[in-house]
mmCIF file of C-alpha atoms in Angstrom:
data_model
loop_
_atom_site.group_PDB
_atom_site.id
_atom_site.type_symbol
_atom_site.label_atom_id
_atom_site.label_comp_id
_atom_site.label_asym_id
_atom_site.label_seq_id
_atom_site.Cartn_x
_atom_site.Cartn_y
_atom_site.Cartn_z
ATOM 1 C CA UNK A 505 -16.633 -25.674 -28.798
ATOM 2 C CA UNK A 506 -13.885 -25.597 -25.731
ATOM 3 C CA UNK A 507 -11.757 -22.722 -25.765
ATOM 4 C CA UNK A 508 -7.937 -23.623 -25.044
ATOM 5 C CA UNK A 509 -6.515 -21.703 -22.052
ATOM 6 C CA UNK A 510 -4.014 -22.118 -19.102
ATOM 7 C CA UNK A 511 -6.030 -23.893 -16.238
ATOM 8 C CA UNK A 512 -3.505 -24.319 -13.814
ATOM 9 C CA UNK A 513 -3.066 -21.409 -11.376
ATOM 10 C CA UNK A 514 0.194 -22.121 -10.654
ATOM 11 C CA UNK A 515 1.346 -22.114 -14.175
ATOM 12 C CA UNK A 516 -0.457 -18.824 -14.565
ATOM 13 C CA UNK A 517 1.348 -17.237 -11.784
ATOM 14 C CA UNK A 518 4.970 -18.341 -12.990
ATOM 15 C CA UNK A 519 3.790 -17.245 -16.902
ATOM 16 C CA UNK A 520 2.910 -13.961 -15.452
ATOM 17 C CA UNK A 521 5.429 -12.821 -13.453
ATOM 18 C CA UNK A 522 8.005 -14.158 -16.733
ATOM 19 C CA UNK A 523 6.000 -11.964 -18.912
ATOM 20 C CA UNK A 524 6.605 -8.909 -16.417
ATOM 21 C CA UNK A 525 10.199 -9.605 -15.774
ATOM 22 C CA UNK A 526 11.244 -9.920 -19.593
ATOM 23 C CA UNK A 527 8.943 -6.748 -20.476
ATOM 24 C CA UNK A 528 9.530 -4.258 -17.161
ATOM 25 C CA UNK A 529 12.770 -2.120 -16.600
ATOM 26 C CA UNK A 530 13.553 -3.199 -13.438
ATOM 27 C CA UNK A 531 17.411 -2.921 -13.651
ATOM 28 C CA UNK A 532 16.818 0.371 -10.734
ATOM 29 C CA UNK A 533 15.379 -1.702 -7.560
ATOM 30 C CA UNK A 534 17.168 -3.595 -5.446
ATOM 31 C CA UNK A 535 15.756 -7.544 -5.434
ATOM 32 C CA UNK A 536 13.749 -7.195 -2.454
ATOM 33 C CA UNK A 537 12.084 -4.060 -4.098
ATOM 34 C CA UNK A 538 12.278 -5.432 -7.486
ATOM 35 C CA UNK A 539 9.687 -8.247 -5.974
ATOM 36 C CA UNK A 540 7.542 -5.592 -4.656
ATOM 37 C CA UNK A 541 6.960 -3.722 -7.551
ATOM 38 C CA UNK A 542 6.640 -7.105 -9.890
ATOM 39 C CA UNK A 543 3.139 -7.580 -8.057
ATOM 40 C CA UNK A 544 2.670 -4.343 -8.135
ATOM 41 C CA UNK A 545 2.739 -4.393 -12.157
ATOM 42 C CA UNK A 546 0.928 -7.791 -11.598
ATOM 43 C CA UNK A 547 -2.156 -6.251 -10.001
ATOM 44 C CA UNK A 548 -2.521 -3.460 -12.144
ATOM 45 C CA UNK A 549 -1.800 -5.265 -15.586
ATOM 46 C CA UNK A 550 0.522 -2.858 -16.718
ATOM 47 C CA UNK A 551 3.990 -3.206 -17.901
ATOM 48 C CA UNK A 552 5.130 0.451 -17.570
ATOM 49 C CA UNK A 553 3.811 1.215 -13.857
ATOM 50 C CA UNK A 554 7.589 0.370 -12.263
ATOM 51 C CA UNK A 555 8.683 3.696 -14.270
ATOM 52 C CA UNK A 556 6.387 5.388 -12.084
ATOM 53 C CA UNK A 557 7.172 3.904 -8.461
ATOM 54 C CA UNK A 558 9.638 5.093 -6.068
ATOM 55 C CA UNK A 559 10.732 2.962 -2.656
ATOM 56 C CA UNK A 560 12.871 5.246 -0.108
ATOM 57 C CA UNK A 561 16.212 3.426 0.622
ATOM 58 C CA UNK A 562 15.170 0.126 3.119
ATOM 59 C CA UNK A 563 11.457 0.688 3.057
ATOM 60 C CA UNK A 564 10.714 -3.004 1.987
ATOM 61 C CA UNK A 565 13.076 -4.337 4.630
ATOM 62 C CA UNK A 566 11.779 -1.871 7.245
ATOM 63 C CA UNK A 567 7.839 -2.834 6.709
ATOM 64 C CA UNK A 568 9.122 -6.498 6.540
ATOM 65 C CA UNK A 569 10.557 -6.678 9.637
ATOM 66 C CA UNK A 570 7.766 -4.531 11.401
ATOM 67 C CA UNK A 571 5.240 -7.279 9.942
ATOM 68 C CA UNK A 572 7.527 -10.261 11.356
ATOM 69 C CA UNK A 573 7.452 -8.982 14.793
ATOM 70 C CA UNK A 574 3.512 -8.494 14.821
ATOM 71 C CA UNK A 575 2.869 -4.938 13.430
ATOM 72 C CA UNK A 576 -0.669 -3.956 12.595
ATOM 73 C CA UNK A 577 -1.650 -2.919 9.008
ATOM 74 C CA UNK A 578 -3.562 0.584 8.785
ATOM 75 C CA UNK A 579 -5.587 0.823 5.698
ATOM 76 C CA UNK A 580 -7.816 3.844 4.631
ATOM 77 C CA UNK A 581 -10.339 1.560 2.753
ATOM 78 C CA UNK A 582 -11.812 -1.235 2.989
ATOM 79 C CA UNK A 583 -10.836 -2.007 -0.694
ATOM 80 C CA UNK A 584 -7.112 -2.725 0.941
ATOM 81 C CA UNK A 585 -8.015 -4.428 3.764
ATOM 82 C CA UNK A 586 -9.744 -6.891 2.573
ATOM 83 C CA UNK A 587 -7.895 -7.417 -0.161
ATOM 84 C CA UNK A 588 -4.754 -8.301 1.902
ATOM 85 C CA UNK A 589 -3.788 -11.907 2.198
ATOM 86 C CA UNK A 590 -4.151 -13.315 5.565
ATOM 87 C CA UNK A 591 -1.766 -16.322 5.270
ATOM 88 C CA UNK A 592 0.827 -14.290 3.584
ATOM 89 C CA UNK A 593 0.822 -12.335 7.146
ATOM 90 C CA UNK A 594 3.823 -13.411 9.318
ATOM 91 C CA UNK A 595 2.088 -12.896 12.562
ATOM 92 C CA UNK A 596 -1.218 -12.808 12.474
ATOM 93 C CA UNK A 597 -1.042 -9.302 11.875
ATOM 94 C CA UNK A 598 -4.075 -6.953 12.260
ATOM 95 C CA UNK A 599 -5.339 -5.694 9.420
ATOM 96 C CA UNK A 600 -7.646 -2.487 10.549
ATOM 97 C CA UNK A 601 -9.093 0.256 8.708
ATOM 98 C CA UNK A 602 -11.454 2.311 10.672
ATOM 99 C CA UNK A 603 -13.546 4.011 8.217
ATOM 100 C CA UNK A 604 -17.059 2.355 9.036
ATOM 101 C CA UNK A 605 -16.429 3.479 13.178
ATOM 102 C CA UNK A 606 -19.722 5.269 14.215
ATOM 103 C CA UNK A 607 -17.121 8.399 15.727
ATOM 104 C CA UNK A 608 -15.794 9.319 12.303
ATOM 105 C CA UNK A 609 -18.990 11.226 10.810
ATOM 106 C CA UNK A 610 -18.581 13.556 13.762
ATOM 107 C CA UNK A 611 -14.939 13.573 13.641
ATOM 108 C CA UNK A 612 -15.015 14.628 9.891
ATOM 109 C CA UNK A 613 -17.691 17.306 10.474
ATOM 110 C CA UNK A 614 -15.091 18.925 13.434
ATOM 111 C CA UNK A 615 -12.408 18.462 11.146
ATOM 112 C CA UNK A 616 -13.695 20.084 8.386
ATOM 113 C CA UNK A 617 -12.211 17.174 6.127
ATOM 114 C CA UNK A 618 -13.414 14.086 4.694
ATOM 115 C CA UNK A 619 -14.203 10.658 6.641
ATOM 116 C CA UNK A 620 -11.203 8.666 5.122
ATOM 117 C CA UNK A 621 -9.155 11.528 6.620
ATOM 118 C CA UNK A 622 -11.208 11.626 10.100
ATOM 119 C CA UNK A 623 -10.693 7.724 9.993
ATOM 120 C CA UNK A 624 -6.815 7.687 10.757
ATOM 121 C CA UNK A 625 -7.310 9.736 14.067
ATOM 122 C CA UNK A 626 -8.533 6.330 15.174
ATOM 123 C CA UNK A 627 -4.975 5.352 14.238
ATOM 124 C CA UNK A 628 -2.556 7.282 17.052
ATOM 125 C CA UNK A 629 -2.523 4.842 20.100
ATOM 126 C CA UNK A 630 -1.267 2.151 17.758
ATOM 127 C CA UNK A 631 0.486 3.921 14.803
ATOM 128 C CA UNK A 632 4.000 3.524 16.560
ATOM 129 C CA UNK A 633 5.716 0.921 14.508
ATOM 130 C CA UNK A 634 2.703 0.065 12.039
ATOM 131 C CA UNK A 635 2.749 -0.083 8.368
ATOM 132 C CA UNK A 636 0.352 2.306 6.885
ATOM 133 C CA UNK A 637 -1.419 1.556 3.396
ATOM 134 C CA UNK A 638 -3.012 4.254 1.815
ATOM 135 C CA UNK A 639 -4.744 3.229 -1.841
ATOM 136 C CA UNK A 640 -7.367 5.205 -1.870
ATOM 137 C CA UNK A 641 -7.569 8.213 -0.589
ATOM 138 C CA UNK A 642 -5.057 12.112 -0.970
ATOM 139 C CA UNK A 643 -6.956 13.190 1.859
ATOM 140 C CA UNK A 644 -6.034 10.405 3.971
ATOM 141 C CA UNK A 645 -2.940 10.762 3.144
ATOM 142 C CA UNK A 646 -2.443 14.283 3.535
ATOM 143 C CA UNK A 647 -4.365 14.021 7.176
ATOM 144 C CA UNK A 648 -1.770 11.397 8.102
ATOM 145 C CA UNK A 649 1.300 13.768 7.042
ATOM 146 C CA UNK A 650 0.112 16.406 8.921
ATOM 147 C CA UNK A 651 -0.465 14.100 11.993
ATOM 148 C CA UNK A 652 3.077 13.180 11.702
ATOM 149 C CA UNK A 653 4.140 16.921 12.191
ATOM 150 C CA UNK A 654 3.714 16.923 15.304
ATOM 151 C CA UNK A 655 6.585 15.330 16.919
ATOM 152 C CA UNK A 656 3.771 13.750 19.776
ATOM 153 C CA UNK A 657 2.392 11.677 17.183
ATOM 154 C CA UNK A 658 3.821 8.110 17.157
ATOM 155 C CA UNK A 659 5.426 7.269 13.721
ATOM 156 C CA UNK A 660 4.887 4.313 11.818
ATOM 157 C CA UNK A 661 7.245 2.192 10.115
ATOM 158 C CA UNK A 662 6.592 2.107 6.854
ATOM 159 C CA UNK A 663 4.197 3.700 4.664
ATOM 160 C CA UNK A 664 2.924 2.448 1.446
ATOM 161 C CA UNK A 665 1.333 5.609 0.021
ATOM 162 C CA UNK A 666 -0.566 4.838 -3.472
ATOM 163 C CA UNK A 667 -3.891 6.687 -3.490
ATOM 164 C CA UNK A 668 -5.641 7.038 -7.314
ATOM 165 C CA UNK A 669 -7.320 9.479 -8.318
ATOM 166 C CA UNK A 670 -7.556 13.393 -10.457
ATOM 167 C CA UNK A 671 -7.859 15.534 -7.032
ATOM 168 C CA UNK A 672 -4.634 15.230 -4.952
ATOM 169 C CA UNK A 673 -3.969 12.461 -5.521
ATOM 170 C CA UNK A 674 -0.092 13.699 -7.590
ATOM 171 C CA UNK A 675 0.033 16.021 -4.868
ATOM 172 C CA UNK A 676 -0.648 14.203 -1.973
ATOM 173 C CA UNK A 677 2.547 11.260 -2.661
ATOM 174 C CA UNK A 678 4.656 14.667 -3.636
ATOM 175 C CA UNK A 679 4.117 15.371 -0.590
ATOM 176 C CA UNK A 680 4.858 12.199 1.415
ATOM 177 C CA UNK A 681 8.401 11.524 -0.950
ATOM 178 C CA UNK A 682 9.137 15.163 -0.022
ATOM 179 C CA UNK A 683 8.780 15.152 3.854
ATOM 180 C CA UNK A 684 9.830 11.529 4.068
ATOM 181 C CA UNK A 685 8.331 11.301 7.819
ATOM 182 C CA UNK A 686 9.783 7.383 7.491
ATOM 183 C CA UNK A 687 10.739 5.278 4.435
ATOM 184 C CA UNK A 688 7.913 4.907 2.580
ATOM 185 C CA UNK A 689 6.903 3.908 -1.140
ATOM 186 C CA UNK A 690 4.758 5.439 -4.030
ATOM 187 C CA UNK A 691 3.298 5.427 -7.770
ATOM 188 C CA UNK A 692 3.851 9.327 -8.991
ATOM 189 C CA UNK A 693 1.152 11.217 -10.915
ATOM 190 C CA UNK A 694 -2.828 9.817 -10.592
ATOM 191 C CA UNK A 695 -1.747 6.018 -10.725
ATOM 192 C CA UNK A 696 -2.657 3.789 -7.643
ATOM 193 C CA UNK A 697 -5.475 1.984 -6.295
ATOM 194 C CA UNK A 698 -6.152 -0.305 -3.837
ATOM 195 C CA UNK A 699 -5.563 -3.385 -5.844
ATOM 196 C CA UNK A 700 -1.811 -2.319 -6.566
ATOM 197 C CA UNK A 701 -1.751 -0.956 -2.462
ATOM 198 C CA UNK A 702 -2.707 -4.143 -1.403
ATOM 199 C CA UNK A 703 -0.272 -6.149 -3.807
ATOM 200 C CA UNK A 704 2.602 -4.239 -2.656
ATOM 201 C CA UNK A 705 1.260 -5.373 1.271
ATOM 202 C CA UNK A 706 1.294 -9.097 0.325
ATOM 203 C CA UNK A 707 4.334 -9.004 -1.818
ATOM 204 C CA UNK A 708 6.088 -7.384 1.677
ATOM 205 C CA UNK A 709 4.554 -9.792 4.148
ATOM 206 C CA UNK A 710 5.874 -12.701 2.061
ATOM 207 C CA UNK A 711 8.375 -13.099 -0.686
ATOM 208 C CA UNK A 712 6.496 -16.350 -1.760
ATOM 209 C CA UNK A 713 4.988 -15.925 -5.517
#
């Protein structure tokens, strides 16, 4: 016996993002936010996330902008990277994440930290004006906050900061809202994940749903 169900992707997609704008409080962001965090919810299925999420004051438009006029994407995982929509991109934007380089075991071992941390020192002679996407990993993100102390180290211009987790992972986006190196956005407490990182990528590159 056939099951009924929506087949149409399309119709899917509007049904969805209906659903999420008649359930979600989203009175507090400002539209271009508001679309942001809509995929966000999207990705993670969870009406209730947007109570947790927190955009600095022109993040979305700065990230926007630095995607429009060819800014690389630096991911800590693989999970993000490849999850980010190439023809959403408005320049054929890189999308790198350095993690599998054959330097970073080393790098790790000299840094006494972990390889997702090691990974972003790959990141400095093209961080200036990047977005960063971190959806995975508190010690990635920590590493890159304490790269960004140093006033040598070229700042990016956005950076989504959403790692999951039970270990750092509350701390570690404490952290970033609190030093606020450049206008950046987050999901408070252990919620994250690549799959809601890499929505909040593709809802920035393009405002298409």
């Amino acid at each position: 016996m056939p099951y009924q169900y929506e087949k149409d992707g399309a119709a899917i997609y509007l049904e969805s993002f209906a659903t999420i704008r008649a359930e979600a409080a989203l009175d507090r962001f400002a539209p271009d936010e508001e679309q942001v965090v809509v995929r966000m919810i999207h990705a993670a299925g969870l009406v209730g996330l947007e109570a947790h999420v927190k955009v600095a004051p022109g993040m979305v438009a700065a990230a926007r902008d630095a995607l429009k006029q060819g800014a690389p994407i630096f991911c800590d995982a693989y999970m993000v990277s490849e999850g980010v929509t190439r023809k959403r991109l408005p320049a054929d934007n890189d999308v790198i994440c350095t993690l599998r380089d054959s330097r970073v075991p080393d790098m790790a071992a000299q840094l006494g930290t972990t390889r997702s941390a090691a990974a972003l020192e790959l990141w400095r002679d093209r961080l200036e004006g990047a977005v960063v996407a971190i959806g995975n990993a508190p010690t990635a993100l920590f590493h890159l906050l304490e790269m960004l102390e140093d006033p040598a180290c070229p700042r990016p211009a956005a950076i989504i900061g959403c790692p999951v987790g039970f270990v750092g992972a509350r701390e570690s986006k404490d952290a970033l809202w609190a030093a606020n190196p450049v206008p950046s956005l987050i999901v408070e407490g252990r919620l994250g994940g690549s799959a809601i990182t890499v929505a909040a990528i593709n809802a920035i590159a393009s405002r298409a749903e």
